[in-house]
Structure formats: structure tokens, C-alpha cells
């Protein structure tokens, strides 16, 4: 085996937490000559894979798996019959370790939901679950354990790849990767893996997976999405397991936690004196300053914990919708309303101070702007009505908890009376807004959600805000749920809700959110609608570019994948 690139061995000695994207510029001093044979390509990607495992060894990204069990519907095909949700941090340096955000407390809602999932993981999946599939083989990805067979060249997005079939040798032992890898042709990194693990140990079962990586930092392709699917719906099939699952990984650049890190998170400068006269605050001003400080604390904490995206373009799109409501209703507030994106899939909104937070999953499934305005209007109504929660978080000691316990330590659920009042106010705001003419679509969305509510309990289980419904009943904005035409699957132009993953894309390295631009694809049957459903990932692969304008030295590296 050739020596590993100088860069990776140098980095492995670096202190934890010292890594930053701008320091990842050290590459091999001289470009290696391009491989002359497919055997040399194999050597190169094996070496790069080991380099990646080393490079990510001190990272603890967030990993989210959302799984829908499937049952056959004669008209719609396989549809969700139940769902499961898992969220945690994975320690990339260890083979079997996950820290759960959703703590395994006996009496919590999460514990009951996790029950099904644990069973799935421990009885049917070895050893660690979906996140295990970030690498083909952590310990023995080499020629002693595997045979590699070149298949063809192929483009994935903008990236030209070599495709290899990978089969474990007979003597390689259980649970080895069996499938196909795509290797990009500049630096010979694996960019996609598709297959399973074989042979399975007795009484257990390995799922199939399609695992994608993105070129998010110079020289490395970072594991980002894993799609898993099992199930045979053909006539006569013995239908033991049937599900679809999306695993998303993000927050690679989050700091590894330590006590020191937590202490640096205390804010000492959040109250700025902006008044020229530098007077003491009046009681009302003081109250507002206090709420602003709590709001900033909470949003900062959720961002550093990898649960809220840094401020960005998606926020501005969402804020435009809120501004439409504010302007047409002549609302005057002491501070502007901001909107931020929670990075997770379950459908949820909440507000803290004048900041509205909406989950990625909810933005994904909303069919149109009017429906987006409707879910945001409920939170705007809380703000207008002064239902401010969370001012206790102005005390910084309340922010000193570990990332894993974020959900246990923060909560923004309103009492039922405030929920009812916010719904009434929200309908009033919508009726005065440009969205008034499109409330039929909102009704359609709410009924579509109702029609799946019993099967999608995990998707409807919120972790920070009030749920859209409980016990299989959608209660949010109930006054609008009777509006519009009847749900009709046979009407191909009636789009009541979208599949997950269609609107917002998260950069797994820096957590930035952006709107996805996809070309419209014609719906040709009721089975194409897939409301609220999980679908395979098909990211358009591109090579790393320096979009920020920073980090100019990165591209000078000899074997930089950008080639400039
Ligand atoms: Zn509410």
C-alpha cells in the first residue's frame, strides 16, 4: 500500500476541535501521476477511503433517520402504515456509539416511539443501525477481504466516475460490504455506495442502502445521505419487512463538546446600548431587552447544537411570507420578526420571542406559499398576542447543557388556551392577507395531513413546539380544514402535500440551508404524489468550489478536486 497522504497523518495529531475548513488545505506536495490501470485506481480509492475515515475520526455529526413502514394500497401502491424517528450524534471515531438527543426516559413520548426502533435496530440490524452505512467497511476495506471489478465509467451529476463492483472474499467473515461503489476521477474518492452487507449473522438481517457523499471540503467527499428500502409487494411475496428510510447526516463542523466549550457559550455582550442618550431602560424597555436576550440565547444554542441552520437565504424567503402577513394586517411590533429553519424532519413550528422557527420537514411537505403562510401565521399570531415563552432563557445558566440534552432542556409549548387564541388570530391574519384567496389549498393540505395522521405519528411528534395534532387528530387551524374541495387521489392535478426532501437542502458540513431548484416532473399516476412520504436521494453531485470567497489557499493544493 502507498503511504497515506501527508495531510491526513499530520491532521490526526491535531488537537480536537482545532480543525477548521480553512486549515484543510494541506495536500500532498506533488500530484501523484494518474493511475495507469484499474488496479491502481482501486489502490487509490482504498487509500482515500482510509484517509477519509481518519479525517472524520474526531467529528461528531448529527444523524437523523426517519423511517416509514409500508403496506400495500391497491390504488396508491406501498403507503406508510407506521413511522419511526431517530435523532442523535454519532461519534465517527468509534464503530459503535451513538448519543441520543431523544433520551431513553421510560415515561417520555420519545421512549415509546423509540421502542419500535430499538427493536428494529437490535433484533434485525447489526450492529449499529443506518448510520453504520457511512463507510463500506471501517476496519478491513482492502484487497485481503474484497475483490474489485471495474464495471464502467458513468457521470453522477457533473462528476465523472469509475464504477466498481465490490464482493467480499469467501474467507472475509460476516457482515462485509457487497455492492457497488462510484469513484470520482480527480482524486479517486468514493462518492456513492449502493448495496448491503453479507453474509448476515444467524437470526439477523442487513438492510440495503444507497449512500451518497458530497464534496463539501477540499479533497474530501463527506457522507451525507443514506436511503434504505426493503419490501417485496409482488403477488405471493412473503412480506416480512417493508419500509423506506432516509438518513441525513449534518453538523460535521460542530465543535466537539467539552466543558470549556460550554463555558465559552455564556453571552456577556448581548445587551448593547444603542440609545444615544444612554439612559436607563424604562420598565417596558427592560422587559423587551430581557426577551430579546432570551431569544438570542435560545437561537444561538440551537444553532451551535446543530438543530437550527445558520441565518441564510431560506430565512429570507420565509420572512417575505411573514412580512406579507404583517404589512397587510398593519401589525406594529417593537422588533422585527425573524424566521429560522430547524434542521429536522418532524413537522413543527414554534416561536421564541420574535423569532419563528419552522422545521425543514414541514417546509418540504407544504404544497404552496399559502399553506406556508398558514403555518407561519399561527406563530405570528402568538407573537402579536404577546404569548411570549422562554424569557427564563435570559438566565445563562439555563443554557449550559450538553447538545444531547437540548430537547430535554428547551421547550416552547403553549397552553391550550393560547393555542386556540393563536388559531383564531391566525385565520384573521390570513383573511386580510394576499393569501385569503388561496385558503382552499390550506384546507386541502390539512385534510391530507389528517388522512395520514394515524400512520405518521413520529412525523407529527414535535420536540420543542406544540404538535399540529395529537392522537391522530390534526387540530392546528381547524377552522380552515373544511375549506376547499374533497381530497381526490384520482385527480392528478390536485397536489395536497409533497414528499419529504423536496424543498430545502442542508449543507452537511456547515448546516447552511438553501432552497432546492428542481425541474418539475409530470405526475402520471396517483402513485406519483407520495404526500409526506420518504423517497430515494438523488443529489446532483458537483465538485467543491469556494462559494464564500474565503479560503483562497485551498484551491492551490496540487490535487485539489476543483483542479484550479
Ligand atoms: Zn402555537
Coordinates of C-alpha atoms and ligand atoms in Angstrom, one line a residue:
X1 CA 0.0 0.0 0.0
X2 CA 1.3 3.5 -0.8
X3 CA 1.7 5.8 2.2
X4 CA -1.3 7.8 3.2
X5 CA -1.3 11.4 2.1
X6 CA 0.9 13.5 4.2
X7 CA -2.1 15.7 5.1
X8 CA -4.1 13.1 6.8
X9 CA -1.3 11.9 9.0
X10 CA -0.5 15.4 10.0
X11 CA -4.0 16.2 10.8
X12 CA -4.6 13.1 13.0
X13 CA -2.2 14.6 15.5
X14 CA -4.0 17.9 15.7
X15 CA -5.8 18.7 18.9
X16 CA -9.5 18.1 18.9
X17 CA -11.7 21.0 17.9
X18 CA -8.7 22.8 16.3
X19 CA -9.8 21.8 12.8
X20 CA -11.5 24.3 10.7
X21 CA -12.3 24.1 7.0
X22 CA -9.7 26.8 6.2
X23 CA -7.0 24.6 7.7
X24 CA -7.8 21.7 5.5
X25 CA -5.5 23.0 2.8
X26 CA -2.5 20.8 3.2
X27 CA -2.5 18.2 0.5
X28 CA 0.2 16.0 -0.9
X29 CA 3.1 18.2 -2.1
X30 CA 3.2 16.9 -5.6
X31 CA 0.4 15.5 -7.7
X32 CA 0.6 11.8 -7.9
X33 CA 0.7 10.5 -11.5
X34 CA -2.7 9.4 -12.7
X35 CA -3.3 5.7 -12.3
X36 CA -2.5 3.8 -15.4
X37 CA -4.6 0.7 -14.7
X38 CA -7.9 -0.1 -12.9
X39 CA -5.8 -1.9 -10.3
X40 CA -4.1 1.3 -9.5
X41 CA -7.5 3.1 -9.3
X42 CA -8.5 0.6 -6.7
X43 CA -5.4 1.2 -4.7
X44 CA -6.0 4.9 -4.9
X45 CA -9.6 4.8 -3.7
X46 CA -8.8 2.3 -0.9
X47 CA -6.1 4.7 0.3
X48 CA -8.5 7.7 0.0
X49 CA -11.2 5.8 2.0
X50 CA -8.8 5.2 4.8
X51 CA -7.8 8.8 4.6
X52 CA -11.5 9.8 5.0
X53 CA -12.0 7.6 8.0
X54 CA -9.0 9.3 9.6
X55 CA -10.1 12.8 8.6
X56 CA -13.6 12.4 10.1
X57 CA -12.4 10.4 13.2
X58 CA -12.8 13.3 15.6
X59 CA -16.2 14.5 14.2
X60 CA -19.5 14.0 16.0
X61 CA -22.1 15.0 13.4
X62 CA -25.9 14.9 13.9
X63 CA -27.6 11.8 12.4
X64 CA -31.3 11.7 11.7
X65 CA -33.1 8.6 10.4
X66 CA -36.8 8.8 9.5
X67 CA -38.4 5.5 8.6
X68 CA -41.8 4.7 7.2
X69 CA -43.1 1.1 7.4
X70 CA -45.1 0.3 4.3
X71 CA -48.3 -1.5 3.5
X72 CA -49.8 -2.2 0.1
X73 CA -52.7 0.0 -1.0
X74 CA -54.4 -1.3 -4.2
X75 CA -54.6 2.2 -5.7
X76 CA -51.7 4.1 -4.2
X77 CA -49.2 1.2 -4.1
X78 CA -47.0 0.9 -1.0
X79 CA -48.1 3.6 1.6
X80 CA -46.9 4.3 5.1
X81 CA -48.5 2.2 7.8
X82 CA -46.4 3.5 10.7
X83 CA -43.3 5.5 11.2
X84 CA -40.2 5.8 13.4
X85 CA -37.8 8.6 14.1
X86 CA -34.3 8.7 15.4
X87 CA -32.0 11.7 16.1
X88 CA -28.6 11.7 17.7
X89 CA -24.9 12.5 17.4
X90 CA -22.6 9.8 16.0
X91 CA -19.0 9.6 17.0
X92 CA -17.2 9.0 13.8
X93 CA -14.1 7.8 15.6
X94 CA -15.9 4.8 17.1
X95 CA -17.6 1.9 15.4
X96 CA -20.5 1.5 17.8
X97 CA -21.5 4.7 19.6
X98 CA -24.5 6.9 19.2
X99 CA -25.7 9.6 21.6
X100 CA -29.4 10.1 21.5
X101 CA -31.0 13.5 21.6
X102 CA -34.2 11.7 22.3
X103 CA -33.4 10.4 25.7
X104 CA -34.5 6.9 26.6
X105 CA -36.6 8.1 29.5
X106 CA -39.1 5.4 30.5
X107 CA -42.1 7.6 30.6
X108 CA -41.4 10.0 27.8
X109 CA -43.3 10.0 24.5
X110 CA -39.9 9.5 22.8
X111 CA -39.3 6.3 24.8
X112 CA -42.4 4.8 23.5
X113 CA -41.7 5.8 19.9
X114 CA -38.1 4.6 20.2
X115 CA -39.4 1.2 21.3
X116 CA -40.2 0.1 17.8
X117 CA -37.0 1.4 16.5
X118 CA -34.8 -0.2 19.1
X119 CA -36.3 -3.5 18.3
X120 CA -35.6 -2.9 14.7
X121 CA -32.0 -2.0 15.3
X122 CA -31.1 -4.6 17.8
X123 CA -33.1 -7.6 16.5
X124 CA -32.9 -7.0 12.8
X125 CA -30.0 -4.8 12.2
X126 CA -26.3 -5.4 13.2
X127 CA -24.5 -3.7 14.7
X128 CA -25.4 0.0 14.9
X129 CA -28.1 1.0 12.6
X130 CA -28.4 3.1 9.5
X131 CA -25.6 5.4 10.3
X132 CA -23.2 2.5 10.1
X133 CA -23.5 2.7 6.4
X134 CA -21.4 5.8 6.1
X135 CA -18.4 3.5 5.2
X136 CA -18.3 0.3 3.2
X137 CA -16.0 -1.3 5.8
X138 CA -14.4 0.7 8.6
X139 CA -11.7 -1.8 9.5
X140 CA -10.9 -4.1 6.6
X141 CA -11.6 -2.3 3.3
X142 CA -8.7 -3.9 1.4
X143 CA -7.6 -6.5 -1.1
X144 CA -7.3 -9.2 1.5
X145 CA -11.0 -9.0 2.2
X146 CA -12.5 -7.9 -1.0
X147 CA -12.5 -8.4 -4.8
X148 CA -13.0 -5.3 -7.0
X149 CA -14.3 -5.5 -10.5
X150 CA -14.4 -2.5 -12.8
X151 CA -17.8 -2.1 -14.4
X152 CA -17.9 1.1 -16.5
X153 CA -17.5 4.9 -16.5
X154 CA -20.5 7.0 -15.6
X155 CA -21.4 10.6 -14.8
X156 CA -23.2 11.3 -11.5
X157 CA -24.3 14.9 -11.9
X158 CA -21.2 16.9 -13.0
X159 CA -18.8 14.3 -11.7
X160 CA -17.3 11.6 -13.9
X161 CA -16.9 8.3 -12.0
X162 CA -15.4 4.9 -12.3
X163 CA -17.9 2.2 -11.2
X164 CA -16.7 -0.9 -9.4
X165 CA -18.5 -3.9 -8.1
X166 CA -17.2 -4.9 -4.7
X167 CA -17.6 -8.5 -3.4
X168 CA -16.2 -9.9 -0.1
X169 CA -13.8 -12.8 -0.4
X170 CA -15.2 -16.2 0.9
X171 CA -12.9 -16.0 3.9
X172 CA -13.7 -12.4 4.8
X173 CA -16.2 -13.2 7.5
X174 CA -19.7 -11.9 8.2
X175 CA -21.1 -8.5 7.6
X176 CA -18.9 -7.4 4.7
X177 CA -19.9 -4.9 2.1
X178 CA -21.4 -6.3 -1.0
X179 CA -22.4 -4.0 -3.8
X180 CA -21.1 -1.2 -6.0
X181 CA -19.0 2.0 -5.5
X182 CA -18.7 5.1 -7.6
X183 CA -15.3 6.7 -7.6
X184 CA -14.7 10.2 -8.9
X185 CA -11.9 10.5 -11.4
X186 CA -9.9 13.5 -10.0
X187 CA -8.8 12.4 -6.6
X188 CA -10.3 8.9 -6.5
X189 CA -12.7 9.4 -3.6
X190 CA -15.8 7.2 -3.3
X191 CA -18.8 9.4 -3.9
X192 CA -21.6 6.8 -3.7
X193 CA -22.1 3.2 -2.4
X194 CA -25.0 1.0 -3.1
X195 CA -25.5 -2.5 -1.7
X196 CA -25.8 -4.4 1.5
X197 CA -23.7 -6.3 4.0
X198 CA -23.2 -10.0 3.7
X199 CA -23.4 -12.7 4.9
X200 CA -25.8 -11.9 7.7
X201 CA -25.2 -13.4 11.1
X202 CA -27.8 -16.0 12.2
X203 CA -31.2 -14.6 13.0
X204 CA -30.4 -11.2 11.8
X205 CA -30.7 -9.2 8.7
X206 CA -28.8 -6.4 6.9
X207 CA -30.8 -3.7 5.1
X208 CA -30.0 -2.5 1.6
X209 CA -28.7 1.0 1.3
X210 CA -27.8 3.7 -1.1
X211 CA -25.2 6.0 0.5
X212 CA -24.2 9.4 -1.1
X213 CA -21.3 11.7 -0.3
X214 CA -20.8 15.4 -1.1
X215 CA -17.6 17.3 -1.8
X216 CA -18.1 19.8 1.0
X217 CA -14.5 20.5 1.9
X218 CA -11.4 20.4 -0.3
X219 CA -10.2 16.9 -1.1
X220 CA -12.9 15.0 0.8
X221 CA -16.3 13.6 -0.1
X222 CA -18.4 13.7 3.1
X223 CA -21.1 11.0 3.9
X224 CA -24.4 12.9 3.7
X225 CA -27.4 10.9 2.7
X226 CA -28.3 7.2 3.1
X227 CA -31.5 5.8 1.6
X228 CA -32.7 2.3 2.7
X229 CA -35.6 0.4 1.4
X230 CA -36.9 -3.1 1.9
X231 CA -40.1 -4.8 0.8
X232 CA -41.5 -7.0 -1.9
X233 CA -45.0 -6.1 -2.9
X234 CA -45.3 -8.6 -5.8
X235 CA -48.1 -11.2 -5.6
X236 CA -47.3 -14.1 -3.3
X237 CA -44.3 -12.4 -1.7
X238 CA -43.8 -13.2 1.9
X239 CA -43.9 -9.7 3.2
X240 CA -41.7 -9.8 6.3
X241 CA -40.2 -6.4 6.4
X242 CA -41.2 -3.4 4.3
X243 CA -40.0 0.1 4.9
X244 CA -38.4 3.2 3.4
X245 CA -35.9 5.2 5.4
X246 CA -33.9 8.4 4.9
X247 CA -30.8 9.0 7.0
X248 CA -29.4 12.5 6.9
X249 CA -26.1 13.5 8.4
X250 CA -25.1 17.1 9.2
X251 CA -23.2 19.2 11.7
X252 CA -19.8 17.8 10.8
X253 CA -18.3 21.2 11.6
X254 CA -19.9 21.4 15.0
X255 CA -17.4 21.7 17.8
X256 CA -16.9 18.6 19.8
X257 CA -18.3 19.2 23.2
X258 CA -16.2 19.8 26.3
X259 CA -16.8 21.7 29.5
X260 CA -14.6 24.5 28.3
X261 CA -16.7 24.9 25.1
X262 CA -19.8 25.2 27.2
X263 CA -18.4 28.0 29.3
X264 CA -17.4 30.0 26.3
X265 CA -21.1 30.0 25.3
X266 CA -22.1 32.3 28.0
X267 CA -23.0 35.5 26.4
X268 CA -21.7 38.6 28.1
X269 CA -22.3 41.1 25.4
X270 CA -25.8 40.6 24.3
X271 CA -27.3 43.7 25.6
X272 CA -26.0 46.5 23.5
X273 CA -26.6 50.1 24.5
X274 CA -27.9 51.6 21.3
X275 CA -29.5 54.7 22.7
X276 CA -27.5 57.9 22.1
X277 CA -28.6 59.3 25.5
X278 CA -27.5 56.0 27.2
X279 CA -30.4 56.3 29.6
X280 CA -31.5 53.5 31.9
X281 CA -34.2 51.4 30.3
X282 CA -37.8 52.0 31.2
X283 CA -39.6 49.0 32.7
X284 CA -41.1 48.1 29.4
X285 CA -37.8 48.6 27.6
X286 CA -36.2 46.4 30.2
X287 CA -38.8 43.8 29.6
X288 CA -38.1 43.9 25.9
X289 CA -34.4 43.8 26.3
X290 CA -34.8 40.8 28.5
X291 CA -36.9 38.9 26.0
X292 CA -34.5 39.8 23.2
X293 CA -31.7 38.4 25.2
X294 CA -33.6 35.1 25.9
X295 CA -34.5 34.8 22.2
X296 CA -30.9 35.3 21.1
X297 CA -29.7 32.8 23.7
X298 CA -32.1 30.1 22.6
X299 CA -31.5 30.6 18.9
X300 CA -27.7 30.6 19.4
X301 CA -27.9 27.5 21.5
X302 CA -30.0 25.6 18.9
X303 CA -27.6 26.7 16.2
X304 CA -24.4 25.6 18.0
X305 CA -26.2 22.4 18.9
X306 CA -26.8 21.6 15.2
X307 CA -30.5 21.9 15.3
X308 CA -31.1 25.3 13.7
X309 CA -29.5 26.4 10.4
X310 CA -27.3 29.5 10.5
X311 CA -29.0 32.6 9.1
X312 CA -29.4 32.4 5.3
X313 CA -31.4 32.6 2.1
X314 CA -34.2 30.3 3.2
X315 CA -34.8 32.5 6.2
X316 CA -35.3 35.5 3.9
X317 CA -37.8 33.5 1.7
X318 CA -39.8 32.6 4.8
X319 CA -39.5 36.2 6.2
X320 CA -41.0 37.5 3.0
X321 CA -44.1 35.4 3.6
X322 CA -44.4 36.7 7.2
X323 CA -43.9 40.3 6.0
X324 CA -46.8 39.9 3.6
X325 CA -48.9 39.0 6.6
X326 CA -47.5 41.8 8.8
X327 CA -47.9 44.5 6.2
X328 CA -51.4 43.7 5.0
X329 CA -52.6 43.5 8.7
X330 CA -50.9 46.7 9.7
X331 CA -49.1 45.0 12.5
X332 CA -46.7 47.1 14.5
X333 CA -44.1 45.3 16.6
X334 CA -41.2 46.6 18.8
X335 CA -38.8 44.4 16.9
X336 CA -38.8 42.7 13.5
X337 CA -40.0 39.2 13.2
X338 CA -37.3 36.7 12.1
X339 CA -37.7 33.2 10.8
X340 CA -35.2 30.4 11.1
X341 CA -35.1 26.8 10.0
X342 CA -35.0 23.8 12.3
X343 CA -32.9 21.2 10.5
X344 CA -35.0 18.2 11.4
X345 CA -37.8 16.3 9.6
X346 CA -40.8 16.2 12.0
X347 CA -43.5 18.7 11.2
X348 CA -43.2 21.5 13.7
X349 CA -43.2 25.3 14.3
X350 CA -42.6 27.2 17.4
X351 CA -41.6 30.8 18.3
X352 CA -39.3 32.3 20.9
X353 CA -39.5 36.0 21.3
X354 CA -40.0 37.4 17.9
X355 CA -38.2 34.5 16.1
X356 CA -40.4 31.9 14.4
X357 CA -38.8 28.5 13.8
X358 CA -40.1 26.1 11.3
X359 CA -38.8 22.6 10.6
X360 CA -37.2 21.6 7.3
X361 CA -39.6 18.7 7.0
X362 CA -42.6 21.0 7.3
X363 CA -41.3 23.4 4.6
X364 CA -40.7 20.4 2.4
X365 CA -44.2 19.0 2.5
X366 CA -46.2 22.2 2.2
X367 CA -47.7 22.4 -1.3
X368 CA -47.7 26.1 -1.8
X369 CA -47.0 29.6 -0.4
X370 CA -50.5 30.0 1.1
X371 CA -50.0 26.8 3.1
X372 CA -46.6 28.1 4.3
X373 CA -48.2 31.4 5.2
X374 CA -50.9 29.5 7.2
X375 CA -48.4 27.5 9.4
X376 CA -46.3 30.7 9.9
X377 CA -49.4 32.8 10.7
X378 CA -50.1 30.6 13.8
X379 CA -46.7 31.6 15.2
X380 CA -47.0 35.2 14.1
X381 CA -50.4 35.2 16.0
X382 CA -48.6 34.1 19.2
X383 CA -46.1 37.0 18.8
X384 CA -48.9 39.5 18.1
X385 CA -50.9 38.3 21.1
X386 CA -47.8 38.6 23.3
X387 CA -47.7 34.8 24.1
X388 CA -44.0 35.0 24.7
X389 CA -42.4 31.9 26.1
X390 CA -38.9 31.3 27.1
X391 CA -37.9 34.6 28.8
X392 CA -36.4 32.3 31.5
X393 CA -33.6 31.6 29.0
X394 CA -32.2 35.1 29.6
X395 CA -30.5 33.4 32.5
X396 CA -27.4 32.0 31.1
X397 CA -27.1 29.1 33.5
X398 CA -30.2 27.7 31.8
X399 CA -28.2 27.4 28.5
X400 CA -25.4 25.3 30.0
X401 CA -26.5 21.9 29.0
X402 CA -25.0 19.4 26.6
X403 CA -26.0 19.2 23.0
X404 CA -27.6 15.8 23.6
X405 CA -30.0 17.1 26.1
X406 CA -31.2 20.1 24.1
X407 CA -34.6 18.7 23.7
X408 CA -34.9 17.9 27.4
X409 CA -33.8 21.4 28.4
X410 CA -35.7 23.6 25.9
X411 CA -39.4 23.7 25.4
X412 CA -41.8 26.1 23.8
X413 CA -45.2 24.5 24.1
X414 CA -48.2 26.8 24.8
X415 CA -51.1 26.1 27.0
X416 CA -54.3 25.0 25.1
X417 CA -56.0 28.4 25.6
X418 CA -53.1 30.2 23.9
X419 CA -53.2 27.7 21.1
X420 CA -56.9 28.3 20.5
X421 CA -56.4 32.0 20.6
X422 CA -53.5 31.9 18.2
X423 CA -55.5 29.8 15.7
X424 CA -58.3 32.3 15.7
X425 CA -55.9 35.2 15.3
X426 CA -54.1 33.3 12.5
X427 CA -57.3 32.9 10.5
X428 CA -57.9 36.6 10.9
X429 CA -54.4 37.5 9.7
X430 CA -54.7 35.2 6.7
X431 CA -58.1 36.6 5.8
X432 CA -56.7 40.1 5.5
X433 CA -53.6 38.9 3.5
X434 CA -52.9 38.2 -0.1
X435 CA -53.3 34.5 0.8
X436 CA -57.0 34.9 1.5
X437 CA -58.0 33.7 -2.0
X438 CA -55.9 30.5 -1.6
X439 CA -57.1 29.2 1.7
X440 CA -58.8 26.3 -0.1
X441 CA -55.3 24.9 -0.6
X442 CA -54.6 25.2 3.1
X443 CA -57.8 23.2 3.8
X444 CA -56.7 20.6 1.4
X445 CA -53.2 20.3 3.0
X446 CA -54.8 20.0 6.5
X447 CA -57.1 17.2 5.3
X448 CA -54.3 15.4 3.5
X449 CA -52.3 15.5 6.8
X450 CA -55.4 14.3 8.7
X451 CA -55.8 11.4 6.3
X452 CA -52.2 10.2 7.2
X453 CA -52.1 11.4 10.8
X454 CA -52.6 8.0 12.4
X455 CA -49.8 6.4 10.3
X456 CA -47.3 9.3 10.7
X457 CA -47.2 9.6 14.5
X458 CA -43.5 10.1 14.6
X459 CA -43.5 12.8 11.9
X460 CA -46.2 14.6 13.9
X461 CA -44.3 14.3 17.2
X462 CA -42.7 17.6 18.0
X463 CA -39.8 18.1 20.2
X464 CA -39.8 21.8 21.0
X465 CA -43.2 23.3 20.0
X466 CA -46.9 22.3 20.0
X467 CA -47.8 19.5 17.7
X468 CA -50.0 20.1 14.7
X469 CA -52.3 17.5 16.1
X470 CA -52.4 14.7 18.7
X471 CA -53.6 11.2 18.9
X472 CA -54.2 11.1 15.2
X473 CA -56.3 14.3 15.1
X474 CA -55.0 17.4 13.3
X475 CA -56.1 20.3 15.4
X476 CA -53.9 23.2 14.1
X477 CA -56.0 25.8 12.2
X478 CA -59.1 23.6 12.4
X479 CA -61.3 26.4 11.1
X480 CA -59.6 26.1 7.7
X481 CA -59.7 22.3 7.4
X482 CA -63.2 22.3 5.9
X483 CA -62.2 24.7 3.2
X484 CA -61.6 23.6 -0.4
X485 CA -62.5 20.6 -2.5
X486 CA -62.6 17.0 -1.3
X487 CA -59.4 15.0 -1.3
X488 CA -59.3 13.1 -4.5
X489 CA -56.3 10.9 -5.4
X490 CA -57.6 10.3 -8.9
X491 CA -57.2 14.0 -9.7
X492 CA -53.6 14.2 -10.8
X493 CA -53.6 18.0 -10.6
X494 CA -54.7 18.0 -7.0
X495 CA -51.5 18.3 -5.0
X496 CA -52.4 18.4 -1.4
X497 CA -48.9 17.8 0.1
X498 CA -45.4 17.0 -1.1
X499 CA -42.9 14.2 -0.3
X500 CA -40.2 14.9 2.2
X501 CA -37.0 16.4 1.0
X502 CA -38.2 18.3 -2.0
X503 CA -37.6 21.9 -1.0
X504 CA -34.8 22.6 1.5
X505 CA -31.3 21.3 1.1
X506 CA -28.9 21.3 4.1
X507 CA -25.1 21.5 3.7
X508 CA -24.0 18.7 6.0
X509 CA -20.7 20.4 6.7
X510 CA -21.8 23.9 7.8
X511 CA -25.5 23.3 8.3
X512 CA -26.5 26.0 5.8
X513 CA -29.9 25.7 4.3
X514 CA -30.9 26.5 0.7
X515 CA -33.9 26.1 -1.4
X516 CA -33.7 23.2 -3.9
X517 CA -34.2 24.1 -7.5
X518 CA -35.7 21.0 -9.2
X519 CA -37.2 20.8 -12.7
X520 CA -40.9 19.9 -12.5
X521 CA -41.6 16.3 -13.2
X522 CA -45.0 15.4 -14.6
X523 CA -47.2 13.4 -12.3
X524 CA -48.6 10.5 -14.3
X525 CA -50.4 8.4 -11.7
X526 CA -51.8 8.8 -8.2
X527 CA -48.7 6.8 -7.0
X528 CA -46.5 9.7 -8.0
X529 CA -48.0 12.1 -5.4
X530 CA -46.4 10.5 -2.4
X531 CA -47.7 13.0 0.2
X532 CA -45.5 13.2 3.3
X533 CA -43.5 10.1 2.1
X534 CA -39.9 9.2 2.1
X535 CA -38.2 8.9 -1.3
X536 CA -34.7 7.9 -2.5
X537 CA -32.0 10.5 -2.5
X538 CA -30.6 11.6 -5.9
X539 CA -28.4 14.7 -5.2
X540 CA -26.7 16.3 -8.2
X541 CA -23.0 15.8 -7.4
X542 CA -20.7 18.7 -8.0
X543 CA -17.1 19.3 -7.1
X544 CA -16.2 21.6 -4.2
X545 CA -15.9 25.2 -5.1
X546 CA -15.1 28.1 -2.9
X547 CA -18.5 29.8 -2.9
X548 CA -17.8 32.0 0.1
X549 CA -14.9 33.8 -1.5
X550 CA -12.8 32.9 1.5
X551 CA -10.2 30.2 1.9
X552 CA -8.3 31.0 -1.3
X553 CA -5.3 28.8 -0.4
X554 CA -7.5 25.7 -0.5
X555 CA -7.6 25.6 -4.3
X556 CA -3.9 25.8 -4.7
X557 CA -3.4 22.3 -3.5
X558 CA -1.9 20.1 -6.1
X559 CA -4.6 17.5 -6.2
X560 CA -7.5 19.8 -5.4
X561 CA -10.7 18.4 -6.8
X562 CA -11.5 21.7 -8.3
X563 CA -8.4 21.5 -10.4
X564 CA -7.5 25.2 -10.3
Ligands
LIG1 ZN1 -49.0 27.5 18.9

